[in-house]
Coordinates of C-alpha atoms in Angstrom, one line a residue:
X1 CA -14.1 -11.4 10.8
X2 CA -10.4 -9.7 11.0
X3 CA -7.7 -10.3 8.2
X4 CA -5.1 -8.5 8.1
X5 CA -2.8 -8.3 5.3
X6 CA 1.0 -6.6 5.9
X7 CA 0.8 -3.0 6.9
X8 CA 4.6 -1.7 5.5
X9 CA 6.1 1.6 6.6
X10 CA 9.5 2.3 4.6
X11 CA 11.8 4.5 6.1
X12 CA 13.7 6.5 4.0
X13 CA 16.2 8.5 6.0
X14 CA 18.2 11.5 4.4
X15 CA 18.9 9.5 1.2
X16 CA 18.9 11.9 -1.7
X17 CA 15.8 14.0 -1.0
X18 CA 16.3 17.0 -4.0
X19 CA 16.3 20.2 -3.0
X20 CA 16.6 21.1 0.7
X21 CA 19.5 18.8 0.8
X22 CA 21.5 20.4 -1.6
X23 CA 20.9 23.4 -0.9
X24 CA 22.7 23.1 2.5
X25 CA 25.6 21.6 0.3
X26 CA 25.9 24.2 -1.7
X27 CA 25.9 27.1 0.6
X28 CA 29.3 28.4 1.9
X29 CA 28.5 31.5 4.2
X30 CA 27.1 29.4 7.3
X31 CA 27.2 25.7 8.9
X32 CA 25.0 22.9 8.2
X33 CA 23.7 19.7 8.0
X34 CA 23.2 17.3 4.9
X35 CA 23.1 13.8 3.9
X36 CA 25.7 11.6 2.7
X37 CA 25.0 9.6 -0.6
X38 CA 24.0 6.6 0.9
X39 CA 19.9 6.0 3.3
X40 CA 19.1 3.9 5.7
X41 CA 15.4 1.5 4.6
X42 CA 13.9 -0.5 7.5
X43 CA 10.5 -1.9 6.9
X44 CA 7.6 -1.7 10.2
X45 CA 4.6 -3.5 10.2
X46 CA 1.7 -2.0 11.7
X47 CA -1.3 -3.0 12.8
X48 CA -4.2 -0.7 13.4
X49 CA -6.2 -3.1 15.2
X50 CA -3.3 -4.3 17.9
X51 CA -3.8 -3.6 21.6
X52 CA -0.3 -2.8 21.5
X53 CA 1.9 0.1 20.6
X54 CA 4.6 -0.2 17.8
X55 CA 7.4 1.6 19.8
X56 CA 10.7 -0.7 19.4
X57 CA 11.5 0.3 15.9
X58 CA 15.0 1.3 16.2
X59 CA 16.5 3.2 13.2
X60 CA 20.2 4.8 12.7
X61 CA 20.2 8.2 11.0
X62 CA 23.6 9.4 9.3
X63 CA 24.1 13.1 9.2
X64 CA 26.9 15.1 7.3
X65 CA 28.5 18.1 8.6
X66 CA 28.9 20.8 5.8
X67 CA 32.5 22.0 4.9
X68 CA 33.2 24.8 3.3
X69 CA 35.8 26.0 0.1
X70 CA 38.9 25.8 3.5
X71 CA 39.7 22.7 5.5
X72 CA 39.0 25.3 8.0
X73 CA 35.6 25.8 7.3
X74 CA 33.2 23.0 9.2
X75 CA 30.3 22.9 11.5
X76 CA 31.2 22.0 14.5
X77 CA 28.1 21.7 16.8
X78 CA 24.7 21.3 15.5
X79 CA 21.2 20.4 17.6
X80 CA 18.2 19.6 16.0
X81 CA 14.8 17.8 16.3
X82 CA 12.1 16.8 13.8
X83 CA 8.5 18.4 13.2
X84 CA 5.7 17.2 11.7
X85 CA 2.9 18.6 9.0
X86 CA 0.0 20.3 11.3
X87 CA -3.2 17.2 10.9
X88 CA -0.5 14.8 11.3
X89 CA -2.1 11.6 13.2
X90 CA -1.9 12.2 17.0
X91 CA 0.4 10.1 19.2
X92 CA 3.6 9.7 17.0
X93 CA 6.8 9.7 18.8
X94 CA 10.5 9.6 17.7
X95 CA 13.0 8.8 20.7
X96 CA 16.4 9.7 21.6
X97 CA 17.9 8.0 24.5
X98 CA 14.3 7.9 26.0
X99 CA 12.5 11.5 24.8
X100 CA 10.6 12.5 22.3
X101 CA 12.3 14.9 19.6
X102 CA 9.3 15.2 17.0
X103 CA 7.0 17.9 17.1
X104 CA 4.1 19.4 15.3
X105 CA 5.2 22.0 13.0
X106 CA 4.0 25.7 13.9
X107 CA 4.7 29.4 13.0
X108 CA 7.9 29.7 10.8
X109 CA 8.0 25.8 10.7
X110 CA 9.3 26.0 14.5
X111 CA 8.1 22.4 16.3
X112 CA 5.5 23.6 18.6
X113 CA 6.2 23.5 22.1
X114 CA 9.8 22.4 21.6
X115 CA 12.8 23.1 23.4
X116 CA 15.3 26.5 22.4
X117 CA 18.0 25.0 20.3
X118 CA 21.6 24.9 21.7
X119 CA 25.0 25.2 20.2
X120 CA 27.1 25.1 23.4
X121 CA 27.6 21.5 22.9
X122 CA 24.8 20.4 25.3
X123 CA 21.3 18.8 24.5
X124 CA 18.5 20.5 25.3
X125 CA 15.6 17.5 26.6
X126 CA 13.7 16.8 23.2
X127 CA 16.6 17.2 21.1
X128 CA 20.0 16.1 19.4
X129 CA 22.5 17.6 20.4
X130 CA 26.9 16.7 18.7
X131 CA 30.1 17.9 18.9
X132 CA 31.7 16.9 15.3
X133 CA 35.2 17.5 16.7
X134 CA 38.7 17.7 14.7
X135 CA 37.9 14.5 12.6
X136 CA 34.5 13.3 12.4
X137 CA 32.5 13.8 9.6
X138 CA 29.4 12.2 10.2
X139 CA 26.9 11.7 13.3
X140 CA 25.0 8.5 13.2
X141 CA 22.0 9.2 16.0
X142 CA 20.2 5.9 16.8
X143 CA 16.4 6.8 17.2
X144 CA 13.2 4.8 17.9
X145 CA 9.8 5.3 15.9
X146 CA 6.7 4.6 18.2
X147 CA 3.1 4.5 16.5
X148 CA 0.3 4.3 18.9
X149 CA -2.6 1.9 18.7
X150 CA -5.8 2.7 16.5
X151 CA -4.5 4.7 14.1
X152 CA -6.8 5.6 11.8
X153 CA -4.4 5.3 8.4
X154 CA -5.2 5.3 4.8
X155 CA -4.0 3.5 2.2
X156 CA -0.8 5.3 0.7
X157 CA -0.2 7.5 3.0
X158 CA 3.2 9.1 3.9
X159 CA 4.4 11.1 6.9
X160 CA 7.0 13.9 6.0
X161 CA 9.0 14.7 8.7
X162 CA 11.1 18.0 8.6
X163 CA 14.2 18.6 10.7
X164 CA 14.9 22.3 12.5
X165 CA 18.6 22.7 13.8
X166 CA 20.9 25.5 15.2
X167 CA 24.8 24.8 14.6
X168 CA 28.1 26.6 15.0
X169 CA 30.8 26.2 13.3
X170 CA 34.9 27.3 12.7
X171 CA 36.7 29.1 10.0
X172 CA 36.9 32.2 8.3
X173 CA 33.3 34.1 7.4
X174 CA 31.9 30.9 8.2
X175 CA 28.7 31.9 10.4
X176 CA 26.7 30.2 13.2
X177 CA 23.3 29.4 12.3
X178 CA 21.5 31.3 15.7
X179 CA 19.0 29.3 17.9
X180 CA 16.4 32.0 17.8
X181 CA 16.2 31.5 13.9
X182 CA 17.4 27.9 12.9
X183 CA 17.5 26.7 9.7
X184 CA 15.0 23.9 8.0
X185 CA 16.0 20.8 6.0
X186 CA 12.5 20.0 4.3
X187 CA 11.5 16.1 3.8
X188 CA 14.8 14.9 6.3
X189 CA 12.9 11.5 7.0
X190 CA 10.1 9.8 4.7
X191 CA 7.8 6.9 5.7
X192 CA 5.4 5.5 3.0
X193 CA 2.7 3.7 4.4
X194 CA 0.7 0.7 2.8
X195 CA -2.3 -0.1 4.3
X196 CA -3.7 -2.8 2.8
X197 CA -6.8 -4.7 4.3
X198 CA -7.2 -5.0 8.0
X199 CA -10.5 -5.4 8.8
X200 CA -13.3 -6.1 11.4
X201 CA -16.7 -6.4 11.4
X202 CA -19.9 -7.5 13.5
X203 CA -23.8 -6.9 13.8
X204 CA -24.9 -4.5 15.7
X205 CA -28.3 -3.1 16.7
X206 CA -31.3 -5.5 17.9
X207 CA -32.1 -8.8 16.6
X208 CA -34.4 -8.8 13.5
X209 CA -37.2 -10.4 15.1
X210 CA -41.0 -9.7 14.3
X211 CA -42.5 -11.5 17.7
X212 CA -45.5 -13.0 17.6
X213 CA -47.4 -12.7 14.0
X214 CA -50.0 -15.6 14.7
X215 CA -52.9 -13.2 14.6
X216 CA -51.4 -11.0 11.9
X217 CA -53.4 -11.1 8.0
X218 CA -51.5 -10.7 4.8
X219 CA -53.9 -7.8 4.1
X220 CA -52.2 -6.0 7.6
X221 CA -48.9 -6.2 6.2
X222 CA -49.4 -5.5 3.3
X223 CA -51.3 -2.1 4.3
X224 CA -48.4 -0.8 6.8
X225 CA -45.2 -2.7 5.9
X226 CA -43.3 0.1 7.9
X227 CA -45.3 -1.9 11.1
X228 CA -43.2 -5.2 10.0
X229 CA -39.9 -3.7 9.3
X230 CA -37.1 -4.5 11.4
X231 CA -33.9 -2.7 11.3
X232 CA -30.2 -3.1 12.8
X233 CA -26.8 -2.5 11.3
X234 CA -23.7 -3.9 10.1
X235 CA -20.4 -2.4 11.5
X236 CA -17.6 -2.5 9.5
X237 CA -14.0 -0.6 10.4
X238 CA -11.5 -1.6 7.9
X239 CA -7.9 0.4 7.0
X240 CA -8.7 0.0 3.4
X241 CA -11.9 -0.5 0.4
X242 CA -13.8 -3.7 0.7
X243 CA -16.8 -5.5 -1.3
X244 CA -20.0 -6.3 1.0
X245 CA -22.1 -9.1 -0.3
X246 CA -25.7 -10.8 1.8
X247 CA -27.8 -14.2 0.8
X248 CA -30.3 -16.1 2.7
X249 CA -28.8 -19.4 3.2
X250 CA -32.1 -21.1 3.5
X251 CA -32.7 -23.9 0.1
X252 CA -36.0 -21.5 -0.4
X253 CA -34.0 -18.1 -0.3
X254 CA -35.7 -15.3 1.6
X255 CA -38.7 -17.4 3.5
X256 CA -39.1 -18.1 7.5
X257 CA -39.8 -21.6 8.1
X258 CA -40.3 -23.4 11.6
X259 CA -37.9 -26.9 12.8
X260 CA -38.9 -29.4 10.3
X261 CA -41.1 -27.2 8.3
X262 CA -40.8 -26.6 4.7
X263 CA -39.9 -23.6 2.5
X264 CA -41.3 -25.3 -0.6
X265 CA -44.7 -26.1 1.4
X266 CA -47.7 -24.0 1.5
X267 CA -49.2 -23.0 5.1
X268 CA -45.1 -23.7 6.4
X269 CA -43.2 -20.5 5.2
X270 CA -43.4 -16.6 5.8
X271 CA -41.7 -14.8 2.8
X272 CA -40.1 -11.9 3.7
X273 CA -37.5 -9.2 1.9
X274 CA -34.6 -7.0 3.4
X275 CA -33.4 -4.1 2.3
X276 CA -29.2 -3.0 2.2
X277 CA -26.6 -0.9 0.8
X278 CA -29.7 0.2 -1.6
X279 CA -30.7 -3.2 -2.5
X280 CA -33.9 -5.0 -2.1
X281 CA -34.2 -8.6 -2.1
X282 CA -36.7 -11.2 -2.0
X283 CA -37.7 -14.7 -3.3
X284 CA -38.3 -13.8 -6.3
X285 CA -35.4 -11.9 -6.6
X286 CA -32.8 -13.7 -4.5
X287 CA -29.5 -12.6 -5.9
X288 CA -27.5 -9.6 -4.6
X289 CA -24.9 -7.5 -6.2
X290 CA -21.7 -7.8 -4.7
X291 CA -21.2 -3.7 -3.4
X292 CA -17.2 -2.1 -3.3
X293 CA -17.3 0.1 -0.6
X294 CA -14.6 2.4 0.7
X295 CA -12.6 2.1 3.5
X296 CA -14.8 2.5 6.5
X297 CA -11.9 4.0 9.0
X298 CA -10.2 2.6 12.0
X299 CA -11.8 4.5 15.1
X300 CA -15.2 5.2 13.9
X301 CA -15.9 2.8 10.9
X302 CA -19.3 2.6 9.4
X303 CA -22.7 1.4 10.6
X304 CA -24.4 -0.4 7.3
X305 CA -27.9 -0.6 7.8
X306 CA -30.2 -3.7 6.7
X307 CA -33.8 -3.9 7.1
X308 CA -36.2 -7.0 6.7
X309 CA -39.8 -6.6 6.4
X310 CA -42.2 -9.1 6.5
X311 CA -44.9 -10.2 3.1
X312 CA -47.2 -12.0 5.0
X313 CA -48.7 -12.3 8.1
X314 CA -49.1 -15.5 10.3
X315 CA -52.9 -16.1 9.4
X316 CA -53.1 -19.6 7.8
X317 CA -49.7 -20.8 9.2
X318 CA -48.7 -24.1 11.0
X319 CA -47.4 -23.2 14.5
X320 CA -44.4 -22.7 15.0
X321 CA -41.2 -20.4 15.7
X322 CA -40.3 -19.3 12.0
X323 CA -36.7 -18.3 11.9
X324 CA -34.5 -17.8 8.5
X325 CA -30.4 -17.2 8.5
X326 CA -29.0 -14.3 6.6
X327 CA -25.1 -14.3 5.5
X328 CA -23.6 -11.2 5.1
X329 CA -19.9 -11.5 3.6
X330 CA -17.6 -8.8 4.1
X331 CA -14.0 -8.7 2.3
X332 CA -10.7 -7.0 2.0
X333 CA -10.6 -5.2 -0.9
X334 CA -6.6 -6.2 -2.9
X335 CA -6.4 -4.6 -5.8
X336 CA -7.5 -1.9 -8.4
X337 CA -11.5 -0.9 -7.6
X338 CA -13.7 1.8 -8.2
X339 CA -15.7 1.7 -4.5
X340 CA -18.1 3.7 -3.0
X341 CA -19.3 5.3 -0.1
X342 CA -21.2 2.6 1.8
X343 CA -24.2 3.5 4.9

């Protein structure tokens, strides 16, 4: 079973962010980069389960130069690429003109293994490099977000992505800021992830089959019921919570009966009971509480275990092969819950 609601990341590029931002605005000793007023939103849809990689999202960036108190005072070159919180999820990529410029934040906030920043004009590989000129004001870089497959993402999550540039600029006491320390504009690129409810599941483990019980007393079974226990599991990977309910479909819930054989018939059913996500249930108590359980994860998920262990033996039975169905249902969770851990 796989259902797969919309997966939305919102990218919110240089669009107001507080602080940092200002901060370059308002300082007139050295060159800069900030935002204009306006952001760029695009919208990605992600799925965790895809054999394919998202990597054609295309998104344009606009970045201000800063000018100081003088029509003299401007940057004039800046480079820069993005980091990364250390922990982020492995395998995130933003391209320029074919390379990656995003790196995982390290000492000092410095991307880790990234290039030495330049102000000569020219790009280092893994960076942005632009030469505002006499007239232009802004620098619209066109980059490309690529997510790889099986990501393990939870619901709400948001990647921060920081920017670390060097930059030069013209004008009276107007200084460079130095390649060997570059500055950092905090929170440069935003993307708010919603995961809502992909989700897979299957049975795992071996078949829940108790052979050949012909020769088998109710008194045995009933002395080592561990002896008539059979176990497997229930796997379940899901990008969000989800509710787990189990019935026996048979008309006489929770009793083995052979082809043409009767559950309401004496000498033609074996009663049995199973055992999962901490309930037991039998005939006489057929009815099982739906269970919210919390997201199970992308890459490992979770194994859910379910036992069934027979209440008689075969002693006394018509031949036959005795066989029962068991429905387990397993849903996408939309919505405010209060789940739990589920094994």
């Amino acid at each position: 079973m796989n259902k797969l609601r919309q997966i939305v990341l919102m990218i919110l590029v240089l669009a107001g962010l507080g602080t940092p931002c200002l901060a370059q605005i308002a300082n007139q000793t050295h060159c800069g980069l900030a935002s204009p007023s306006g952001g760029v939103v695009a919208s990605l849809y992600y799925d965790p389960f895809s054999a394919v990689a998202l990597s054609n999202q295309s998104v344009s960036l606009t970045l201000t130069r800063y000018t100081g108190s003088s029509t003299s005072q401007k940057t004039q070159q800046a480079d820069f690429y993005f980091t990364q919180p250390s922990g982020s999820p492995a395998g995130i990529q933003i391209l320029y003109q074919g390379n990656n410029v995003l790196y995982t934040a390290g000492a000092g906030g410095l991307g880790v293994g990234a290039p030495t920043l330049s102000t000569s004009g020219s790009a280092p590989t893994g960076t942005i490099a632009f030469n505002f000129g006499a007239n232009t004001n802004t620098f619209s870089p066109t980059v490309t977000l690529s997510l790889p497959t099986g990501l393990d993402l939870a619901n709400g999550l948001t990647f921060t992505f920081t920017l670390v540039y060097a930059c030069n600029g013209t004008g009276a006491n107007f200084a460079d800021v130095q390649a060997s320390s570059p500055d950092i504009l905090a929170n440069a690129l935003i993307l708010p992830v919603s995961v809502l409810d992909a989700l897979q599941a299957y049975y795992a483990g071996p078949a829940l089959d108790f052979g050949s019980i012909g020769q088998v007393t109710s008194a045995q079974v009933l002395a080592a019921p561990a002896t008539y226990t059979k176990t497997g599991y229930v796997h379940v990977a899901s990008s969000g919570p989800y509710t787990v309910s189990v019935a026996s479909t048979a008309p006489n819930p929770y009793r083995m009966t052979y082809s043409g054989g009767s559950t309401s018939t004496a000498g033609q059913y074996i009663p049995y009971k199973i055992t999962f996500l901490g309930q037991t249930r039998n005939n006489a108590s057929p009815t099982f509480t739906t269970k919210n359980c919390t997201r199970a994860g992308v890459t490992s998920g979770s194994d859910l275990a379910i036992s069934a262990t027979l209440e008689d033996g075969g002693v006394g039975k018509l031949v036959g092969a005795y066989q029962d169905n068991l429905t387990v249902t397993i849903t996408p969770l939309a919505g405010a819950v209060s789940p739990q851990t589920c094994s």
